[in-house]
Amino acid sequence: MKVIKIGGGCLKGRKEIGQIVDLIAARGQGHVFVVSALNGVTDFLIESMRLALEGEDSIPKVISRLQAKHMNVARHLISHRKRLKAFSQDLNKSLTKLERLYYGLNFTKEMTPRIQDVICSFGERFSAQLLGAIMRDCGLRAGYHMPHKIGLVTDGKYGDATVNFVKTQRNFKKYLAPILNEKSVTFIPGFFGASEDGDITTFGRGGSDYSAAVVAAGLAAEILEIWKDVDGFMSADPKMVPEAQLIPILSYEEAAELAYFGAKILHPRTVEPVRSKKIKIAIKNTVNPDATGSIIKARSPRPKSVIKSVSYDTDIGIIKVHASGVGARLGFLALVASSLTECGINIKSVVTSQTCISLLLAQKDLEAGHAALSAIKPRPFRRLEILNDVALVSIVGDGLIHKKGIAARCFTAVSNCNVNVEMISFGPSRAALYFLTKVKDLHSAVNAIHSTFFATPRCS
Ligand code: ASP
Ligand code: MG
């Protein structure tokens, strides 16, 4: 049995969904599909929360737009009137729940993380309901199961939950495995689960990949396929480097590094659940389903240059904490880190020297991070500084840490293009080297490195 994840990018309009439906009909029997919301629906649900806070008049419009969006597809792809009616009733039940939540939001005027997560989870619920109904109309046995009904248990952290895998696996054995069938197609909404107290909790944006990996591991699937609208991992972002090539095989480590910083192909945590079970991940382009795409597995062949990809992340900023003797002061890093953690701010990475700690944060967290550190009493540092015109470049390849001359080649290429390296981090991973440049230099730096490791040198 396979677990297949269908991304929101493949669920755009009637035409694209029609293609996906044909693919499921041809290859889906006996497999489990973890689905994203239709394209744009999660953004719309989030945006509508703001509208609902401002005034309740917007709520009926929001609900009817969601209804129209899903019914449009259903009318096009479900031909039996009775089945269409059944779907419409099923959809309306979910819409009524959602409508109540929006009114609740308006009434309480409180946008808590809890209500945000429940509301966000509806996009995936609708798409699982829709695809289930369409497949039944195609004459297949198909059904959907909500994650909280099959025991997908999370740690309850809103917006960034982690799965309690031991409990989830036990629940899947009990509630999910017995209802799977070789002849039927099963849909599960991605993106969320429920805490032990029953609170709906999401895995962060793009989190359906992680859900799919949890389902694959929990059911010991033969493979996890991720159906997307791209071929797979590339040696660089093709928008920035036109000669970028597809990477046919990656190791778990390489894929995790690439997903974490830069390449937005997979949710960063997708590898975690499947890795220990050695379940392979295959990225498949739904427009080109017979192409090999990228395969992620325990071992990957090592190219001569070792490097598989150069990627980048512009959603990054730095807070520099200047203080003397940082390296010798017991507990200093812990103090800084815990004051950020208490404010719910995630530290993407840290680089320290004797006089300065550089904290890499997401752009959105910079101001709040600065405020949190400024509030520490007594003030343990000399000065704080924010840098936000920087981008993080990473080169990724298993074994990079042991191969001589990689860093030298990388930085020679960069300096030959007159680009200054702002900061280097080497060592936290066996498979990646990171450094920072100014955003304005990013294009030159990435192209120079790509040319060095993949083709003839060229400065752009
Ligand atoms: N629908 C959610 C999002 O847009 C989760 C996902 O698509 O994976 O972030
Ligand atoms: Mg998505």
Coordinates of C-alpha atoms and ligand atoms in Angstrom, one line a residue:
M1 CA 0.0 0.0 0.0
K2 CA 1.2 3.5 -0.9
V3 CA 0.5 6.7 0.9
I4 CA 0.1 9.6 -1.6
K5 CA 0.0 13.2 -0.8
I6 CA -1.8 15.6 -3.2
G7 CA -0.6 19.2 -2.9
G8 CA -2.8 22.2 -3.2
G9 CA -0.8 23.4 -6.2
C10 CA -2.3 20.4 -8.1
L11 CA -5.8 21.2 -6.9
K12 CA -6.3 24.6 -8.7
G13 CA -9.3 24.6 -11.0
R14 CA -11.7 22.2 -12.5
K15 CA -9.3 21.2 -15.2
E16 CA -6.4 20.4 -12.9
I17 CA -8.6 18.6 -10.4
G18 CA -10.1 16.6 -13.4
Q19 CA -6.6 15.5 -14.2
I20 CA -5.9 14.4 -10.7
V21 CA -9.1 12.5 -10.5
D22 CA -8.1 10.6 -13.7
L23 CA -4.8 9.8 -12.1
I24 CA -6.4 8.6 -8.9
A25 CA -8.9 6.5 -10.8
A26 CA -6.1 4.9 -12.8
R27 CA -3.6 4.3 -10.0
G28 CA -5.3 4.9 -6.7
Q29 CA -7.1 1.7 -5.7
G30 CA -6.0 0.3 -2.4
H31 CA -4.0 3.4 -1.6
V32 CA -4.3 6.2 1.0
F33 CA -4.4 9.8 -0.1
V34 CA -3.5 12.6 2.2
V35 CA -4.8 15.8 0.7
S36 CA -4.1 19.6 0.9
A37 CA -6.8 22.2 0.7
L38 CA -7.7 23.4 -2.8
N39 CA -5.3 26.0 -4.0
G40 CA -5.8 29.4 -2.2
V41 CA -8.3 28.1 0.3
T42 CA -6.1 28.2 3.4
D43 CA -5.1 31.7 2.6
F44 CA -8.7 32.6 2.1
L45 CA -9.7 31.0 5.5
I46 CA -6.9 33.0 7.2
E47 CA -7.8 36.3 5.5
S48 CA -11.5 35.8 6.4
M49 CA -10.7 35.6 10.1
R50 CA -9.6 39.2 9.9
L51 CA -12.8 40.2 8.1
A52 CA -14.9 38.3 10.6
L53 CA -13.3 40.2 13.4
E54 CA -14.1 43.5 11.8
G55 CA -17.7 42.8 11.2
E56 CA -20.1 39.8 11.0
D57 CA -21.6 40.9 7.6
S58 CA -18.6 39.4 5.9
I59 CA -19.3 35.9 7.3
P60 CA -22.2 34.7 5.0
K61 CA -20.2 35.9 2.0
V62 CA -17.1 34.0 3.1
I63 CA -19.2 30.8 3.5
S64 CA -20.9 31.2 0.2
R65 CA -17.6 31.7 -1.6
L66 CA -16.3 28.6 -0.2
Q67 CA -19.4 26.7 -1.1
A68 CA -19.3 28.0 -4.6
K69 CA -15.7 27.1 -5.1
H70 CA -16.2 23.5 -4.1
M71 CA -19.6 23.1 -5.7
N72 CA -18.3 24.4 -9.0
V73 CA -15.8 21.6 -9.1
A74 CA -18.3 19.1 -7.9
R75 CA -20.9 20.1 -10.6
H76 CA -18.3 19.6 -13.2
L77 CA -17.0 16.3 -12.0
I78 CA -19.9 14.6 -10.4
S79 CA -22.5 13.5 -12.9
H80 CA -25.1 11.6 -10.9
R81 CA -27.6 14.0 -9.4
K82 CA -28.1 12.0 -6.2
R83 CA -24.4 11.9 -5.6
L84 CA -24.0 15.6 -6.2
K85 CA -26.8 16.2 -3.7
A86 CA -25.2 13.9 -1.1
F87 CA -21.9 15.8 -1.5
S88 CA -23.6 19.2 -1.2
Q89 CA -25.3 18.1 2.1
D90 CA -22.0 16.8 3.4
L91 CA -20.2 20.0 2.5
N92 CA -22.9 22.1 4.0
K93 CA -22.5 20.3 7.3
S94 CA -18.9 21.3 7.5
L95 CA -19.6 24.8 6.3
T96 CA -22.2 25.3 9.1
K97 CA -19.5 24.3 11.6
L98 CA -17.1 26.7 10.1
E99 CA -19.7 29.5 10.0
R100 CA -20.3 29.1 13.7
L101 CA -16.6 29.4 14.4
Y102 CA -16.4 32.7 12.4
Y103 CA -19.4 34.0 14.4
G104 CA -17.7 32.9 17.6
L105 CA -14.6 34.8 16.5
N106 CA -16.7 37.9 15.8
F107 CA -18.6 37.6 19.1
T108 CA -15.6 37.1 21.3
K109 CA -13.3 39.4 19.3
E110 CA -10.5 37.1 20.3
M111 CA -8.3 35.6 17.7
T112 CA -6.7 32.8 19.8
P113 CA -4.2 30.3 18.3
R114 CA -6.8 27.7 19.1
I115 CA -9.6 29.1 16.9
Q116 CA -7.1 30.0 14.2
D117 CA -6.0 26.3 14.0
V118 CA -9.6 24.9 13.9
I119 CA -10.6 27.4 11.2
C120 CA -7.5 26.7 9.1
S121 CA -8.2 23.0 9.2
F122 CA -11.4 23.3 7.1
G123 CA -9.7 23.6 3.7
E124 CA -8.3 20.1 4.0
R125 CA -11.6 18.7 5.3
F126 CA -13.5 20.1 2.3
S127 CA -11.0 18.8 -0.3
A128 CA -11.1 15.3 1.3
Q129 CA -14.9 15.4 1.2
L130 CA -14.9 16.6 -2.4
L131 CA -12.4 14.1 -3.8
G132 CA -14.1 11.2 -1.9
A133 CA -17.4 12.1 -3.6
I134 CA -15.9 12.5 -7.0
M135 CA -14.2 9.1 -6.8
R136 CA -17.5 7.5 -5.8
D137 CA -19.1 9.1 -8.8
C138 CA -16.4 7.5 -10.9
G139 CA -17.6 4.1 -9.7
L140 CA -14.8 3.5 -7.2
R141 CA -15.2 2.6 -3.5
A142 CA -14.0 5.7 -1.8
G143 CA -14.3 7.4 1.6
Y144 CA -12.6 10.0 3.8
H145 CA -11.5 9.8 7.4
M146 CA -10.9 12.9 9.6
P147 CA -7.5 12.9 11.3
H148 CA -9.0 13.4 14.8
K149 CA -11.4 10.5 14.2
I150 CA -8.6 8.0 13.4
G151 CA -6.4 9.1 16.3
L152 CA -3.7 11.3 14.7
V153 CA -2.5 12.6 18.1
T154 CA -0.4 15.8 18.4
D155 CA 1.4 17.5 21.3
G156 CA -1.2 20.3 21.2
K157 CA 1.1 23.1 20.1
Y158 CA -1.1 25.4 17.9
G159 CA 0.3 26.3 14.5
D160 CA 3.4 24.1 14.9
A161 CA 2.3 20.8 16.3
T162 CA 4.4 17.6 16.5
V163 CA 2.8 14.2 16.2
N164 CA 2.9 11.8 19.1
F165 CA 4.0 9.0 17.0
V166 CA 3.7 6.1 19.4
K167 CA 0.1 6.9 20.2
T168 CA -0.8 7.7 16.6
Q169 CA 0.6 4.4 15.4
R170 CA -1.3 2.5 18.0
N171 CA -4.5 4.3 17.0
F172 CA -4.0 3.7 13.3
K173 CA -3.6 0.0 14.0
K174 CA -6.9 0.1 15.8
Y175 CA -9.0 2.5 13.8
L176 CA -7.5 3.0 10.4
A177 CA -5.8 -0.2 9.3
P178 CA -8.9 -2.3 9.7
I179 CA -11.0 -0.1 7.5
L180 CA -8.5 0.1 4.6
N181 CA -9.3 -2.1 1.7
E182 CA -7.4 -3.2 -1.5
K183 CA -10.4 -2.2 -3.6
S184 CA -11.1 1.2 -2.1
V185 CA -9.5 4.7 -2.2
T186 CA -9.1 6.4 1.1
F187 CA -8.7 10.1 1.7
I188 CA -7.4 11.8 4.8
P189 CA -7.2 15.6 5.2
G190 CA -3.6 16.7 5.8
F191 CA -2.3 19.6 7.8
F192 CA -3.8 18.8 11.2
G193 CA -4.4 16.4 14.0
A194 CA -5.8 16.7 17.5
S195 CA -4.2 16.9 20.9
E196 CA -5.0 14.3 23.6
D197 CA -7.6 16.8 24.9
G198 CA -9.2 16.8 21.4
D199 CA -7.9 20.3 20.3
I200 CA -7.4 20.6 16.6
T201 CA -3.8 21.6 16.0
T202 CA -2.1 22.3 12.7
F203 CA 1.5 21.5 11.6
G204 CA 2.3 25.0 10.1
R205 CA 1.9 26.1 6.6
G206 CA 2.6 23.4 4.1
G207 CA 2.1 20.8 6.9
S208 CA 0.2 18.3 4.8
D209 CA 3.5 16.8 3.7
Y210 CA 4.3 16.1 7.3
S211 CA 0.8 14.6 7.8
A212 CA 1.4 12.3 4.8
A213 CA 4.7 11.1 6.2
V214 CA 3.1 10.4 9.6
V215 CA 0.4 8.3 7.9
A216 CA 3.0 6.5 5.7
A217 CA 5.1 5.6 8.8
G218 CA 2.0 4.8 10.9
L219 CA 0.7 2.3 8.3
A220 CA 4.2 1.1 7.3
A221 CA 3.5 2.0 3.7
E222 CA 5.6 0.6 0.9
I223 CA 6.4 4.2 -0.3
L224 CA 5.3 7.8 0.3
E225 CA 4.6 9.6 -3.0
I226 CA 4.2 13.4 -3.0
W227 CA 2.2 14.5 -6.0
K228 CA 3.1 18.1 -6.9
D229 CA 3.1 20.4 -9.8
V230 CA 6.9 20.3 -10.1
D231 CA 9.4 17.6 -11.1
G232 CA 11.2 17.4 -7.8
F233 CA 14.3 18.8 -6.1
M234 CA 16.5 20.8 -8.4
S235 CA 20.2 21.6 -8.2
A236 CA 19.1 25.3 -7.7
D237 CA 16.0 27.4 -8.0
P238 CA 15.3 27.3 -11.8
K239 CA 13.9 30.8 -11.6
M240 CA 17.3 32.0 -10.4
V241 CA 19.5 29.5 -12.3
P242 CA 18.1 28.6 -15.7
E243 CA 20.5 25.7 -16.1
A244 CA 19.4 24.0 -12.9
Q245 CA 19.0 20.2 -13.2
L246 CA 16.7 17.7 -11.5
I247 CA 18.3 15.7 -8.6
P248 CA 17.1 12.1 -9.2
I249 CA 18.2 10.7 -5.8
L250 CA 18.7 12.4 -2.4
S251 CA 19.4 11.0 1.0
Y252 CA 17.0 11.8 3.9
E253 CA 19.7 14.1 5.3
E254 CA 20.0 16.0 2.1
A255 CA 16.3 16.4 1.6
A256 CA 15.8 17.6 5.2
E257 CA 18.5 20.2 4.8
L258 CA 17.1 21.4 1.5
A259 CA 13.6 21.5 2.9
Y260 CA 14.6 23.4 6.0
F261 CA 16.4 26.3 4.3
G262 CA 15.4 27.2 0.8
A263 CA 13.8 24.8 -1.6
K264 CA 10.1 24.9 -0.9
I265 CA 9.5 21.5 -2.2
L266 CA 8.7 19.7 1.1
H267 CA 7.7 20.7 4.5
P268 CA 10.9 20.7 6.6
R269 CA 9.7 17.9 8.9
T270 CA 8.5 15.4 6.3
V271 CA 11.5 13.3 6.5
E272 CA 11.3 12.7 10.3
P273 CA 8.5 10.1 10.5
V274 CA 9.6 8.0 7.5
R275 CA 13.3 8.0 8.0
S276 CA 13.6 5.5 10.8
K277 CA 11.3 3.1 9.0
K278 CA 13.3 3.5 5.8
I279 CA 10.2 4.4 3.7
K280 CA 11.2 6.1 0.5
I281 CA 9.7 9.4 -0.6
A282 CA 9.1 9.9 -4.3
I283 CA 8.2 13.3 -5.6
K284 CA 6.0 13.0 -8.7
N285 CA 4.9 15.7 -11.1
T286 CA 1.2 15.1 -11.8
V287 CA 1.5 16.8 -15.2
N288 CA 4.2 14.2 -16.0
P289 CA 3.4 11.2 -13.8
D290 CA 5.6 8.6 -15.5
A291 CA 8.7 10.7 -15.1
T292 CA 11.0 9.5 -12.3
G293 CA 11.0 12.8 -10.3
S294 CA 13.2 12.8 -7.2
I295 CA 13.5 9.8 -4.8
I296 CA 14.5 10.3 -1.2
K297 CA 16.0 7.3 0.6
A298 CA 18.6 6.3 3.1
R299 CA 21.6 6.3 0.8
S300 CA 22.1 8.3 -2.3
P301 CA 24.9 8.1 -4.9
R302 CA 27.6 10.7 -4.4
P303 CA 28.5 12.9 -7.3
K304 CA 32.2 13.6 -7.8
S305 CA 31.8 17.2 -6.7
V306 CA 29.7 15.9 -3.7
I307 CA 27.3 18.9 -4.0
K308 CA 23.8 18.2 -5.0
S309 CA 22.2 21.5 -4.7
V310 CA 22.6 25.2 -3.9
S311 CA 19.6 26.8 -2.4
Y312 CA 18.7 30.0 -0.5
D313 CA 16.3 31.5 1.9
T314 CA 15.4 35.2 2.0
D315 CA 12.9 34.9 4.8
I316 CA 15.7 35.4 7.3
G317 CA 17.1 38.2 9.5
I318 CA 19.7 38.3 12.2
I319 CA 19.8 39.7 15.6
K320 CA 23.4 40.3 16.7
V321 CA 23.8 40.3 20.5
H322 CA 27.1 42.1 21.2
A323 CA 28.6 41.3 24.6
S324 CA 32.1 40.6 25.8
G325 CA 33.4 37.2 26.5
V326 CA 30.3 35.5 25.2
G327 CA 32.1 32.2 24.8
A328 CA 33.2 32.1 28.4
R329 CA 29.9 33.2 30.2
L330 CA 28.1 30.2 31.5
G331 CA 24.4 30.2 30.7
F332 CA 24.5 33.3 28.4
L333 CA 23.2 31.5 25.3
A334 CA 20.5 29.7 27.4
L335 CA 19.3 33.0 28.8
V336 CA 19.0 34.6 25.3
A337 CA 17.4 31.5 23.8
S338 CA 14.9 31.0 26.6
S339 CA 13.7 34.6 26.5
L340 CA 13.0 34.2 22.8
T341 CA 11.3 30.8 23.3
E342 CA 9.1 32.2 26.0
C343 CA 7.7 34.7 23.4
G344 CA 7.1 31.8 21.0
I345 CA 9.9 32.8 18.7
N346 CA 11.7 30.1 16.8
I347 CA 15.5 30.4 16.4
K348 CA 16.4 29.1 12.9
S349 CA 20.1 28.9 13.7
V350 CA 22.8 30.4 15.9
V351 CA 26.4 31.4 15.3
T352 CA 28.6 32.5 18.2
S353 CA 31.9 34.1 18.6
Q354 CA 33.7 35.5 21.7
T355 CA 32.0 38.9 21.3
C356 CA 28.8 38.3 19.6
I357 CA 25.9 35.8 19.2
S358 CA 24.1 35.9 15.9
L359 CA 20.6 34.6 16.0
L360 CA 18.9 33.7 12.7
L361 CA 15.2 34.3 12.8
A362 CA 12.4 34.5 10.3
Q363 CA 11.7 38.0 9.1
K364 CA 8.4 38.2 10.9
D365 CA 10.0 37.4 14.2
L366 CA 12.8 40.1 14.1
E367 CA 10.9 42.9 15.9
A368 CA 9.4 40.7 18.5
G369 CA 12.7 39.1 19.1
H370 CA 14.4 42.4 19.6
A371 CA 11.7 43.4 22.1
A372 CA 12.0 40.1 24.0
L373 CA 15.8 40.5 24.3
S374 CA 15.6 44.2 25.3
A375 CA 13.3 43.2 28.1
I376 CA 15.9 41.0 29.9
K377 CA 16.8 42.5 33.2
P378 CA 19.5 43.2 34.2
R379 CA 20.7 43.8 30.7
P380 CA 23.3 41.1 30.0
F381 CA 24.7 42.5 26.7
R382 CA 26.2 45.7 25.4
R383 CA 24.2 46.2 22.3
L384 CA 21.6 44.6 20.0
E385 CA 21.7 45.0 16.2
I386 CA 19.3 43.8 13.6
L387 CA 20.4 42.9 10.0
N388 CA 17.5 42.3 7.7
D389 CA 19.0 42.7 4.2
V390 CA 20.7 39.3 4.3
A391 CA 19.9 36.0 2.6
L392 CA 21.1 32.6 3.6
V393 CA 22.8 30.4 1.0
S394 CA 23.2 26.7 1.6
I395 CA 25.1 24.1 -0.4
V396 CA 24.0 20.6 0.3
G397 CA 25.5 17.2 -0.3
D398 CA 26.1 14.1 1.9
G399 CA 29.7 13.8 2.8
L400 CA 30.5 17.5 2.2
I401 CA 32.0 17.8 5.7
H402 CA 34.6 15.2 5.0
K403 CA 35.6 16.2 1.5
K404 CA 38.6 18.5 1.2
G405 CA 38.3 21.7 -0.7
I406 CA 34.5 22.1 -0.9
A407 CA 34.4 25.3 1.2
A408 CA 37.4 26.7 -0.6
R409 CA 35.8 26.2 -4.0
C410 CA 32.5 27.6 -2.8
F411 CA 34.0 30.8 -1.4
T412 CA 36.5 31.3 -4.2
A413 CA 33.5 31.2 -6.6
V414 CA 31.7 33.8 -4.5
S415 CA 34.6 36.1 -4.1
N416 CA 35.5 36.0 -7.8
C417 CA 32.1 37.6 -8.3
N418 CA 33.0 40.3 -5.8
V419 CA 30.4 39.2 -3.4
N420 CA 31.1 39.5 0.3
V421 CA 30.3 36.7 2.7
E422 CA 28.7 38.1 5.8
M423 CA 28.8 35.1 8.1
I424 CA 29.6 31.4 7.8
S425 CA 28.2 28.4 9.6
F426 CA 29.9 25.1 8.9
G427 CA 29.5 22.0 10.9
P428 CA 26.0 21.6 12.3
S429 CA 25.1 19.1 9.6
R430 CA 27.1 16.4 7.8
A431 CA 25.4 17.5 4.6
A432 CA 25.2 21.3 4.5
L433 CA 27.3 24.4 4.6
Y434 CA 25.6 27.7 5.2
F435 CA 26.6 31.3 4.7
L436 CA 25.0 34.7 4.5
T437 CA 25.3 37.4 1.9
K438 CA 23.5 40.7 1.3
V439 CA 20.2 40.2 -0.6
K440 CA 21.5 42.3 -3.5
D441 CA 24.3 39.8 -4.0
L442 CA 22.2 36.7 -3.8
H443 CA 21.7 36.1 -7.5
S444 CA 25.4 36.4 -8.3
A445 CA 26.5 34.2 -5.4
V446 CA 24.0 31.4 -6.2
N447 CA 24.9 31.4 -9.9
A448 CA 28.6 31.5 -9.2
I449 CA 28.4 28.4 -6.9
H450 CA 26.1 26.5 -9.2
S451 CA 28.5 27.1 -12.1
T452 CA 31.5 26.0 -10.1
F453 CA 29.9 22.7 -9.0
F454 CA 27.7 21.9 -12.0
A455 CA 29.1 23.5 -15.1
T456 CA 31.7 25.9 -16.5
P457 CA 32.4 28.9 -14.3
R458 CA 30.5 32.1 -15.1
C459 CA 29.9 35.3 -13.2
S460 CA 26.4 36.7 -13.5
Ligands
ASP1 N1 -3.3 24.0 3.2 C1 -2.1 24.2 4.1 C2 -1.3 25.3 3.6 O1 -1.6 25.9 2.6 C3 -1.3 23.0 4.3 C4 -0.8 22.3 3.0 O2 -1.2 22.7 1.9 O3 0.1 21.5 3.2 O4 -0.4 25.7 4.2
MG2 MG 0.3 23.8 0.4

